[in-house]
Amino acid sequence: MQRLTNKRIILGITGGIAAYKSAELVRLYKTAGADVIVVMTPAAIEFITPLTMQALSGKPVHTTLLDPEAEAGMGHIELARWADIIVIAPASADFLARLNNGLANDLLTTLCLASEAPLYLVPAMNQAMWHNHQTQKNVQQLTIHTTFWGPDSGEQACGDVGPGRMLEPINIAQRTAELFSNNLLSGKTVHITAGPTREAIDPVRYISNHSSGKMGYAIAEAAREAGASVKLISGPVNLACPERIHRVMVDSADDMLAAVLEDIDQCDIFIGCAAVADFKPATVAENKMKKNASDTMSLALIKNPDIIATVANLTTKPFTVGFAAETQNVVEYAKHKLANKNLDLIAANDVSIGDIGFNSNENALTLISSNKQLSLSKNSKSKLARQLIEHIAQLIP
Ligand code: C5P
């Protein structure tokens, strides 16, 4: 099965005997690398305990809307925003009826109303209930805005035979994984720089910055999900190499430039996400520099090569995407960089806002090209990375 790394799934469980299968589904989601939050209706907890789901998902299970403690933690609106997708398995006849009528009389229906995430319904019920005209009317109307997976047909827990069985967990997990793979960049080669660079002062000291590399790594994964073959040229970071990505580790800006230029002729899209040090020491001391009697010390610095500008000014240039981390006049400075460096697209972010950008798991970006501007509001870096890739796919020739 494909990976679901960093995908945020809300698994809604409603009241039905098939709820026992949802435990296996959580396990499969977790094995595939997804982040899962389980939300159960009051009827669901009659069939399987929240404790089981908590143990399997590794996260608190949400069961009630009007729980001050839960709302103080991750409230229902935050939960609704957190999800990449919502899967309801099993979805009972009662739940489908309430959902179709826009009711918000428990946490799960409220979440479905409040979330913009796509909703997948995996029905499970007795075959007569499934055939009932009321249920069929609800299914037809819900199909306009949501997707049904199943039901399967066969022997049911109640002894009946017919449609109404919940799909097997492995089938649900596979369908979920398929949602996240698209072919937006299939056949394209994407090269991405990420992380900081280290500029040696002497054998033990260097100049660097706080870049964690998380944004660049998230973009690499999003590009791979979009079907591209990806090379990640990474400065020193504490991140594992994502699966099915060719990673080249480098230290200095000079090393990064060499690794970038090595096979740039094969690159269709170049994304410069690295926080490349602007300057490096003019000379690197051969031995560790000694303290001297003076209270001050000066270091002569010289400019590093501008990697992205070098790429963007090649005769046959890839579609080139840069980043602009700014603390003021963010859009204005980004527009200058777009023009000065000959870029096709620039992603600007305001690093003066404490909880986003450098070292954080979240970010907010403004995407600027010659005739388009698009604001992507605060979100996880993996979600923003996917939005960036979708935008690039629209812009490339
Ligand atoms: O000029 P500034 O550093 O703000 O530009 C940021 C953009 O340029 C980023 O895309 C960064 O990866 C790239 N860059 C580069 N080489 C440099 C400096 C920045 O590729 N020496």
CSV table of C-alpha atoms and ligand atoms in Angstrom, one decimal:
chain,number,residue,atom,x,y,z
A,1,MET,CA,0.0,0.0,0.0
A,2,GLN,CA,1.1,3.6,-0.7
A,3,ARG,CA,2.3,5.7,2.1
A,4,LEU,CA,0.0,8.1,4.0
A,5,THR,CA,2.9,9.8,5.7
A,6,ASN,CA,1.8,13.0,7.5
A,7,LYS,CA,-1.7,12.8,6.2
A,8,ARG,CA,-4.2,13.9,8.7
A,9,ILE,CA,-7.3,11.7,8.8
A,10,ILE,CA,-10.3,12.1,11.0
A,11,LEU,CA,-11.9,8.6,11.3
A,12,GLY,CA,-15.6,9.0,12.3
A,13,ILE,CA,-17.2,5.9,13.8
A,14,THR,CA,-21.0,5.6,14.1
A,15,GLY,CA,-23.1,2.9,15.8
A,16,GLY,CA,-23.0,-0.4,14.0
A,17,ILE,CA,-21.6,-3.9,14.6
A,18,ALA,CA,-19.0,-3.2,11.8
A,19,ALA,CA,-17.4,-0.7,14.2
A,20,TYR,CA,-15.1,-3.5,15.4
A,21,LYS,CA,-13.5,-3.4,11.9
A,22,SER,CA,-12.6,0.2,12.4
A,23,ALA,CA,-9.9,-0.8,15.0
A,24,GLU,CA,-8.1,-2.6,12.2
A,25,LEU,CA,-8.6,0.4,9.9
A,26,VAL,CA,-6.9,2.7,12.4
A,27,ARG,CA,-4.0,0.2,12.7
A,28,LEU,CA,-3.6,0.2,8.9
A,29,TYR,CA,-3.7,4.0,8.7
A,30,LYS,CA,-1.1,4.3,11.4
A,31,THR,CA,1.2,1.7,9.7
A,32,ALA,CA,1.0,3.7,6.5
A,33,GLY,CA,2.2,6.7,8.5
A,34,ALA,CA,-1.0,8.7,8.8
A,35,ASP,CA,-1.9,10.9,11.7
A,36,VAL,CA,-5.4,9.7,12.9
A,37,ILE,CA,-7.9,11.3,15.2
A,38,VAL,CA,-10.9,9.1,16.0
A,39,VAL,CA,-14.3,10.7,16.6
A,40,MET,CA,-17.1,8.4,17.9
A,41,THR,CA,-20.8,9.0,18.2
A,42,PRO,CA,-22.5,8.0,21.4
A,43,ALA,CA,-23.9,4.9,19.6
A,44,ALA,CA,-20.5,3.8,18.4
A,45,ILE,CA,-19.1,3.6,21.9
A,46,GLU,CA,-21.8,1.0,22.7
A,47,PHE,CA,-20.0,-1.3,20.1
A,48,ILE,CA,-16.3,-0.6,20.7
A,49,THR,CA,-14.5,1.4,23.4
A,50,PRO,CA,-12.8,4.7,22.9
A,51,LEU,CA,-9.9,3.3,24.9
A,52,THR,CA,-9.2,0.7,22.2
A,53,MET,CA,-9.3,3.5,19.6
A,54,GLN,CA,-7.0,5.7,21.7
A,55,ALA,CA,-4.5,2.9,22.1
A,56,LEU,CA,-4.4,2.2,18.4
A,57,SER,CA,-4.4,5.9,17.2
A,58,GLY,CA,-2.1,7.1,19.9
A,59,LYS,CA,-4.3,10.2,20.3
A,60,PRO,CA,-7.3,11.1,22.6
A,61,VAL,CA,-10.6,10.0,21.1
A,62,HIS,CA,-13.3,12.7,20.8
A,63,THR,CA,-16.8,11.7,21.7
A,64,THR,CA,-18.9,14.7,22.7
A,65,LEU,CA,-19.5,18.2,21.4
A,66,LEU,CA,-20.3,19.8,24.7
A,67,ASP,CA,-17.2,18.8,26.6
A,68,PRO,CA,-15.4,21.9,28.0
A,69,GLU,CA,-12.2,19.9,28.6
A,70,ALA,CA,-12.0,18.6,25.0
A,71,GLU,CA,-13.0,22.0,23.6
A,72,ALA,CA,-10.2,23.6,25.6
A,73,GLY,CA,-7.7,21.2,24.0
A,74,MET,CA,-8.5,20.7,20.3
A,75,GLY,CA,-12.0,22.1,19.9
A,76,HIS,CA,-14.4,21.1,17.1
A,77,ILE,CA,-13.5,23.9,14.8
A,78,GLU,CA,-9.8,23.2,15.2
A,79,LEU,CA,-10.5,19.5,14.5
A,80,ALA,CA,-12.4,20.5,11.4
A,81,ARG,CA,-9.5,22.5,10.1
A,82,TRP,CA,-6.9,19.9,11.1
A,83,ALA,CA,-8.2,17.2,8.8
A,84,ASP,CA,-7.0,16.5,5.3
A,85,ILE,CA,-9.9,14.2,4.9
A,86,ILE,CA,-12.7,12.8,7.0
A,87,VAL,CA,-13.6,9.1,6.6
A,88,ILE,CA,-16.8,7.8,8.3
A,89,ALA,CA,-16.6,4.0,8.7
A,90,PRO,CA,-19.0,2.6,9.5
A,91,ALA,CA,-21.6,5.1,8.5
A,92,SER,CA,-25.0,4.1,9.8
A,93,ALA,CA,-28.4,4.8,8.2
A,94,ASP,CA,-29.1,7.2,11.1
A,95,PHE,CA,-25.9,9.0,10.5
A,96,LEU,CA,-26.5,9.4,6.8
A,97,ALA,CA,-30.0,10.7,7.5
A,98,ARG,CA,-28.7,13.3,10.0
A,99,LEU,CA,-25.9,14.3,7.7
A,100,ASN,CA,-28.2,14.7,4.7
A,101,ASN,CA,-30.4,17.0,6.8
A,102,GLY,CA,-27.6,19.2,7.9
A,103,LEU,CA,-28.0,18.3,11.6
A,104,ALA,CA,-25.3,19.2,14.0
A,105,ASN,CA,-26.6,17.3,17.0
A,106,ASP,CA,-23.4,15.5,17.9
A,107,LEU,CA,-19.7,16.1,17.5
A,108,LEU,CA,-19.3,14.1,14.3
A,109,THR,CA,-22.1,15.7,12.3
A,110,THR,CA,-20.9,19.1,13.5
A,111,LEU,CA,-17.4,18.4,12.3
A,112,CYS,CA,-18.7,17.3,8.9
A,113,LEU,CA,-20.6,20.6,8.6
A,114,ALA,CA,-17.6,22.7,9.8
A,115,SER,CA,-14.9,21.1,7.8
A,116,GLU,CA,-13.9,21.9,4.2
A,117,ALA,CA,-12.0,18.6,4.0
A,118,PRO,CA,-13.4,16.0,1.6
A,119,LEU,CA,-15.8,13.5,3.2
A,120,TYR,CA,-15.8,9.7,2.4
A,121,LEU,CA,-18.7,7.6,3.7
A,122,VAL,CA,-18.4,3.9,4.2
A,123,PRO,CA,-21.9,2.7,4.9
A,124,ALA,CA,-22.7,-0.4,6.9
A,125,MET,CA,-26.2,-1.5,7.8
A,126,ASN,CA,-28.8,-4.3,7.3
A,127,GLN,CA,-29.6,-4.9,3.7
A,128,ALA,CA,-33.3,-3.9,4.2
A,129,MET,CA,-32.2,-0.6,5.8
A,130,TRP,CA,-29.9,0.0,2.9
A,131,HIS,CA,-32.7,-0.6,0.4
A,132,ASN,CA,-35.2,1.5,2.2
A,133,HIS,CA,-36.3,4.4,0.1
A,134,GLN,CA,-35.5,7.0,2.8
A,135,THR,CA,-31.9,5.7,3.0
A,136,GLN,CA,-31.6,5.6,-0.8
A,137,LYS,CA,-32.9,9.2,-1.0
A,138,ASN,CA,-30.3,10.3,1.5
A,139,VAL,CA,-27.5,8.4,-0.3
A,140,GLN,CA,-28.5,10.0,-3.7
A,141,GLN,CA,-28.5,13.5,-2.2
A,142,LEU,CA,-25.3,13.0,-0.3
A,143,THR,CA,-23.5,11.7,-3.4
A,144,ILE,CA,-23.7,15.2,-4.8
A,145,HIS,CA,-21.0,16.5,-2.4
A,146,THR,CA,-19.5,13.4,-0.8
A,147,THR,CA,-18.2,10.0,-2.0
A,148,PHE,CA,-19.5,6.6,-0.9
A,149,TRP,CA,-17.1,3.7,-0.6
A,150,GLY,CA,-19.3,0.6,-0.7
A,151,PRO,CA,-21.3,-1.1,0.6
A,152,ASP,CA,-20.2,-4.6,-0.1
A,153,SER,CA,-22.7,-7.3,-0.7
A,154,GLY,CA,-22.8,-10.6,1.1
A,155,GLU,CA,-23.6,-12.3,4.4
A,156,GLN,CA,-24.4,-9.9,7.2
A,157,ALA,CA,-23.9,-10.0,11.0
A,158,CYS,CA,-27.7,-10.3,11.4
A,159,GLY,CA,-27.9,-13.3,9.1
A,160,ASP,CA,-29.4,-11.5,6.1
A,161,VAL,CA,-27.6,-11.6,2.7
A,162,GLY,CA,-27.4,-8.6,0.5
A,163,PRO,CA,-25.8,-5.1,0.2
A,164,GLY,CA,-24.9,-3.3,3.4
A,165,ARG,CA,-21.6,-4.9,4.5
A,166,MET,CA,-18.8,-2.4,5.3
A,167,LEU,CA,-15.8,-2.6,3.0
A,168,GLU,CA,-12.9,-4.5,4.4
A,169,PRO,CA,-10.4,-2.2,6.3
A,170,ILE,CA,-7.6,-3.0,3.8
A,171,ASN,CA,-9.8,-1.9,0.9
A,172,ILE,CA,-10.7,1.4,2.7
A,173,ALA,CA,-7.1,2.0,3.6
A,174,GLN,CA,-6.0,1.5,-0.1
A,175,ARG,CA,-8.7,3.8,-1.4
A,176,THR,CA,-7.6,6.4,1.1
A,177,ALA,CA,-4.0,6.2,0.0
A,178,GLU,CA,-5.0,6.5,-3.7
A,179,LEU,CA,-6.6,9.8,-2.9
A,180,PHE,CA,-3.3,11.3,-2.1
A,181,SER,CA,-1.5,10.2,-5.2
A,182,ASN,CA,-2.1,12.3,-8.3
A,183,ASN,CA,-0.4,12.6,-11.6
A,184,LEU,CA,0.0,16.3,-11.7
A,185,LEU,CA,3.7,16.1,-12.3
A,186,SER,CA,4.0,12.6,-13.7
A,187,GLY,CA,7.0,12.3,-16.0
A,188,LYS,CA,8.6,15.5,-14.6
A,189,THR,CA,11.9,15.7,-12.8
A,190,VAL,CA,11.9,18.1,-9.8
A,191,HIS,CA,15.1,19.2,-8.0
A,192,ILE,CA,14.7,20.9,-4.6
A,193,THR,CA,17.2,22.5,-2.3
A,194,ALA,CA,16.4,22.4,1.4
A,195,GLY,CA,17.7,23.3,4.8
A,196,PRO,CA,20.6,25.6,5.8
A,197,THR,CA,24.1,25.7,4.6
A,198,ARG,CA,27.2,25.6,6.8
A,199,GLU,CA,30.1,28.0,6.0
A,200,ALA,CA,33.3,26.8,7.7
A,201,ILE,CA,35.3,29.3,9.7
A,202,ASP,CA,37.9,26.7,10.8
A,203,PRO,CA,37.8,22.9,11.2
A,204,VAL,CA,35.4,23.1,14.1
A,205,ARG,CA,33.3,26.3,13.6
A,206,TYR,CA,30.9,27.5,11.0
A,207,ILE,CA,28.3,30.1,10.2
A,208,SER,CA,24.7,28.8,9.6
A,209,ASN,CA,21.1,29.6,10.3
A,210,HIS,CA,17.9,28.1,11.9
A,211,SER,CA,16.4,26.5,8.9
A,212,SER,CA,15.0,23.1,9.8
A,213,GLY,CA,14.5,21.9,6.2
A,214,LYS,CA,10.9,20.8,7.0
A,215,MET,CA,9.3,22.9,4.2
A,216,GLY,CA,11.7,21.7,1.5
A,217,TYR,CA,11.3,18.0,2.6
A,218,ALA,CA,7.5,18.5,2.6
A,219,ILE,CA,7.7,19.8,-1.0
A,220,ALA,CA,9.9,16.9,-2.0
A,221,GLU,CA,7.2,14.5,-0.7
A,222,ALA,CA,4.4,16.4,-2.3
A,223,ALA,CA,6.2,16.4,-5.7
A,224,ARG,CA,6.8,12.6,-5.4
A,225,GLU,CA,3.1,12.1,-4.6
A,226,ALA,CA,2.3,14.1,-7.7
A,227,GLY,CA,4.2,11.5,-9.7
A,228,ALA,CA,7.5,13.4,-10.2
A,229,SER,CA,10.9,11.9,-9.8
A,230,VAL,CA,12.6,14.0,-7.1
A,231,LYS,CA,16.2,14.9,-6.2
A,232,LEU,CA,16.6,16.6,-2.9
A,233,ILE,CA,19.8,18.6,-2.3
A,234,SER,CA,19.8,19.1,1.4
A,235,GLY,CA,22.0,21.0,3.8
A,236,PRO,CA,22.6,19.5,7.3
A,237,VAL,CA,19.2,18.8,8.9
A,238,ASN,CA,17.7,16.3,11.4
A,239,LEU,CA,15.3,14.8,9.0
A,240,ALA,CA,15.1,11.3,7.6
A,241,CYS,CA,15.3,10.9,3.8
A,242,PRO,CA,11.7,10.5,2.6
A,243,GLU,CA,11.0,7.3,0.7
A,244,ARG,CA,11.6,7.1,-3.0
A,245,ILE,CA,13.5,10.4,-3.1
A,246,HIS,CA,17.1,10.7,-4.2
A,247,ARG,CA,18.8,12.8,-1.5
A,248,VAL,CA,22.2,14.4,-1.8
A,249,MET,CA,23.6,15.8,1.5
A,250,VAL,CA,25.8,18.9,1.3
A,251,ASP,CA,27.4,21.3,3.7
A,252,SER,CA,28.3,24.6,2.1
A,253,ALA,CA,26.7,26.8,-0.5
A,254,ASP,CA,29.5,25.9,-2.9
A,255,ASP,CA,28.8,22.2,-2.4
A,256,MET,CA,25.1,22.8,-2.9
A,257,LEU,CA,25.7,24.7,-6.1
A,258,ALA,CA,28.0,21.9,-7.4
A,259,ALA,CA,25.3,19.3,-6.5
A,260,VAL,CA,22.6,21.4,-8.2
A,261,LEU,CA,24.5,22.0,-11.4
A,262,GLU,CA,25.7,18.4,-11.8
A,263,ASP,CA,22.5,17.2,-13.5
A,264,ILE,CA,20.5,20.4,-13.9
A,265,ASP,CA,20.0,19.6,-17.6
A,266,GLN,CA,17.6,16.8,-16.6
A,267,CYS,CA,15.6,19.1,-14.3
A,268,ASP,CA,12.1,20.3,-15.4
A,269,ILE,CA,11.2,22.2,-12.2
A,270,PHE,CA,13.8,23.6,-9.8
A,271,ILE,CA,12.6,24.7,-6.3
A,272,GLY,CA,15.1,26.6,-4.2
A,273,CYS,CA,13.8,26.2,-0.6
A,274,ALA,CA,17.2,26.2,1.1
A,275,ALA,CA,18.2,29.0,3.4
A,276,VAL,CA,21.6,29.5,1.7
A,277,ALA,CA,24.1,31.5,3.7
A,278,ASP,CA,24.5,34.8,1.9
A,279,PHE,CA,28.2,35.1,3.0
A,280,LYS,CA,31.1,32.8,3.8
A,281,PRO,CA,34.4,33.4,5.5
A,282,ALA,CA,36.9,34.8,3.0
A,283,THR,CA,39.4,32.2,4.1
A,284,VAL,CA,38.9,29.0,6.1
A,285,ALA,CA,41.6,28.6,8.8
A,286,GLU,CA,43.5,25.4,8.4
A,287,ASN,CA,43.7,24.8,12.2
A,288,LYS,CA,41.3,25.7,15.0
A,289,MET,CA,41.6,29.4,15.6
A,290,LYS,CA,43.0,30.4,19.0
A,291,LYS,CA,41.5,33.0,21.4
A,292,ASN,CA,43.7,36.0,21.5
A,293,ALA,CA,44.0,38.7,24.2
A,294,SER,CA,41.7,41.1,22.4
A,295,ASP,CA,38.0,41.4,23.3
A,296,THR,CA,36.9,41.6,19.7
A,297,MET,CA,37.5,39.6,16.6
A,298,SER,CA,36.6,40.3,13.0
A,299,LEU,CA,35.9,37.9,10.3
A,300,ALA,CA,36.2,38.9,6.6
A,301,LEU,CA,33.2,37.5,4.7
A,302,ILE,CA,32.7,37.2,0.9
A,303,LYS,CA,29.5,36.6,-1.0
A,304,ASN,CA,28.3,33.1,-1.7
A,305,PRO,CA,27.1,32.2,-5.2
A,306,ASP,CA,23.4,32.7,-5.7
A,307,ILE,CA,22.3,29.2,-6.5
A,308,ILE,CA,18.8,29.8,-7.7
A,309,ALA,CA,19.8,32.9,-9.8
A,310,THR,CA,22.5,30.7,-11.4
A,311,VAL,CA,19.9,28.1,-12.3
A,312,ALA,CA,17.3,30.7,-13.5
A,313,ASN,CA,19.9,32.3,-15.8
A,314,LEU,CA,21.0,29.2,-17.6
A,315,THR,CA,20.3,29.2,-21.3
A,316,THR,CA,17.9,26.3,-21.0
A,317,LYS,CA,16.4,27.0,-17.7
A,318,PRO,CA,13.9,24.8,-15.7
A,319,PHE,CA,10.7,26.3,-14.4
A,320,THR,CA,12.3,28.0,-11.3
A,321,VAL,CA,10.6,28.5,-8.0
A,322,GLY,CA,12.2,30.5,-5.2
A,323,PHE,CA,11.3,31.3,-1.6
A,324,ALA,CA,11.5,34.7,0.1
A,325,ALA,CA,11.5,34.7,3.9
A,326,GLU,CA,11.0,38.3,5.0
A,327,THR,CA,10.2,40.2,8.2
A,328,GLN,CA,8.6,43.3,6.5
A,329,ASN,CA,7.1,44.4,3.2
A,330,VAL,CA,6.9,40.7,2.4
A,331,VAL,CA,5.1,40.8,-0.9
A,332,GLU,CA,7.0,43.9,-2.2
A,333,TYR,CA,10.4,42.3,-1.5
A,334,ALA,CA,9.3,39.0,-3.0
A,335,LYS,CA,8.2,40.7,-6.2
A,336,HIS,CA,11.7,42.3,-6.5
A,337,LYS,CA,13.3,38.9,-6.0
A,338,LEU,CA,11.0,37.3,-8.6
A,339,ALA,CA,12.3,39.8,-11.2
A,340,ASN,CA,15.9,40.2,-10.1
A,341,LYS,CA,16.6,36.5,-10.0
A,342,ASN,CA,14.6,35.7,-13.1
A,343,LEU,CA,12.3,33.3,-11.3
A,344,ASP,CA,9.0,31.9,-12.6
A,345,LEU,CA,7.3,31.8,-9.2
A,346,ILE,CA,8.2,32.9,-5.7
A,347,ALA,CA,6.7,31.8,-2.4
A,348,ALA,CA,6.9,34.5,0.2
A,349,ASN,CA,6.5,34.0,3.9
A,350,ASP,CA,6.6,36.3,6.8
A,351,VAL,CA,9.2,35.0,9.3
A,352,SER,CA,8.5,37.7,11.8
A,353,ILE,CA,5.3,35.8,12.9
A,354,GLY,CA,6.6,33.7,15.8
A,355,ASP,CA,4.7,30.4,15.3
A,356,ILE,CA,5.2,29.9,11.6
A,357,GLY,CA,8.2,29.5,9.2
A,358,PHE,CA,11.6,28.6,10.5
A,359,ASN,CA,11.7,25.4,12.6
A,360,SER,CA,7.9,25.3,12.9
A,361,ASN,CA,5.6,22.6,11.5
A,362,GLU,CA,3.3,25.3,10.1
A,363,ASN,CA,3.7,28.1,7.6
A,364,ALA,CA,1.7,30.6,5.5
A,365,LEU,CA,2.7,31.5,2.0
A,366,THR,CA,1.9,34.0,-0.7
A,367,LEU,CA,2.6,32.6,-4.2
A,368,ILE,CA,3.6,35.3,-6.7
A,369,SER,CA,4.2,34.9,-10.4
A,370,SER,CA,4.3,37.5,-13.1
A,371,ASN,CA,0.6,37.8,-13.4
A,372,LYS,CA,-0.9,35.9,-10.5
A,373,GLN,CA,-0.9,36.2,-6.7
A,374,LEU,CA,-2.3,33.5,-4.4
A,375,SER,CA,-2.4,33.6,-0.6
A,376,LEU,CA,-2.2,30.2,1.2
A,377,SER,CA,-3.4,30.7,4.8
A,378,LYS,CA,-1.6,29.2,7.8
A,379,ASN,CA,-1.5,25.4,7.6
A,380,SER,CA,0.8,22.4,8.1
A,381,LYS,CA,3.9,22.5,5.9
A,382,SER,CA,2.8,19.2,4.2
A,383,LYS,CA,-0.6,20.7,3.2
A,384,LEU,CA,1.0,23.9,1.9
A,385,ALA,CA,3.6,21.9,0.0
A,386,ARG,CA,0.7,20.0,-1.8
A,387,GLN,CA,-1.0,23.4,-2.6
A,388,LEU,CA,2.3,24.7,-3.9
A,389,ILE,CA,2.8,21.7,-6.2
A,390,GLU,CA,-0.8,22.0,-7.5
A,391,HIS,CA,-0.1,25.7,-8.3
A,392,ILE,CA,3.1,24.8,-10.0
A,393,ALA,CA,1.3,22.2,-12.1
A,394,GLN,CA,-1.1,24.8,-13.3
A,395,LEU,CA,1.7,27.2,-14.3
A,396,ILE,CA,4.1,24.9,-16.1
A,397,PRO,CA,4.0,24.9,-19.8
B,1,C5P,O1,18.0,36.6,-1.7
B,1,C5P,P1,17.4,35.6,-0.8
B,1,C5P,O2,18.3,34.8,0.0
B,1,C5P,O3,16.3,36.3,0.1
B,1,C5P,O4,16.6,34.7,-1.8
B,1,C5P,C1,15.9,33.6,-1.3
B,1,C5P,C2,15.8,32.6,-2.4
B,1,C5P,O5,17.0,32.4,-3.1
B,1,C5P,C3,15.5,31.2,-1.9
B,1,C5P,O6,14.8,30.5,-2.9
B,1,C5P,C4,16.9,30.6,-1.7
B,1,C5P,O7,16.8,29.2,-1.7
B,1,C5P,C5,17.6,31.2,-2.9
B,1,C5P,N1,19.0,31.4,-2.7
B,1,C5P,C6,20.0,30.7,-3.3
B,1,C5P,N2,21.3,31.0,-3.2
B,1,C5P,C7,21.7,32.0,-2.4
B,1,C5P,C8,20.8,32.7,-1.7
B,1,C5P,C9,19.4,32.4,-1.8
B,1,C5P,O8,19.6,29.8,-4.1
B,1,C5P,N3,23.0,32.2,-2.2
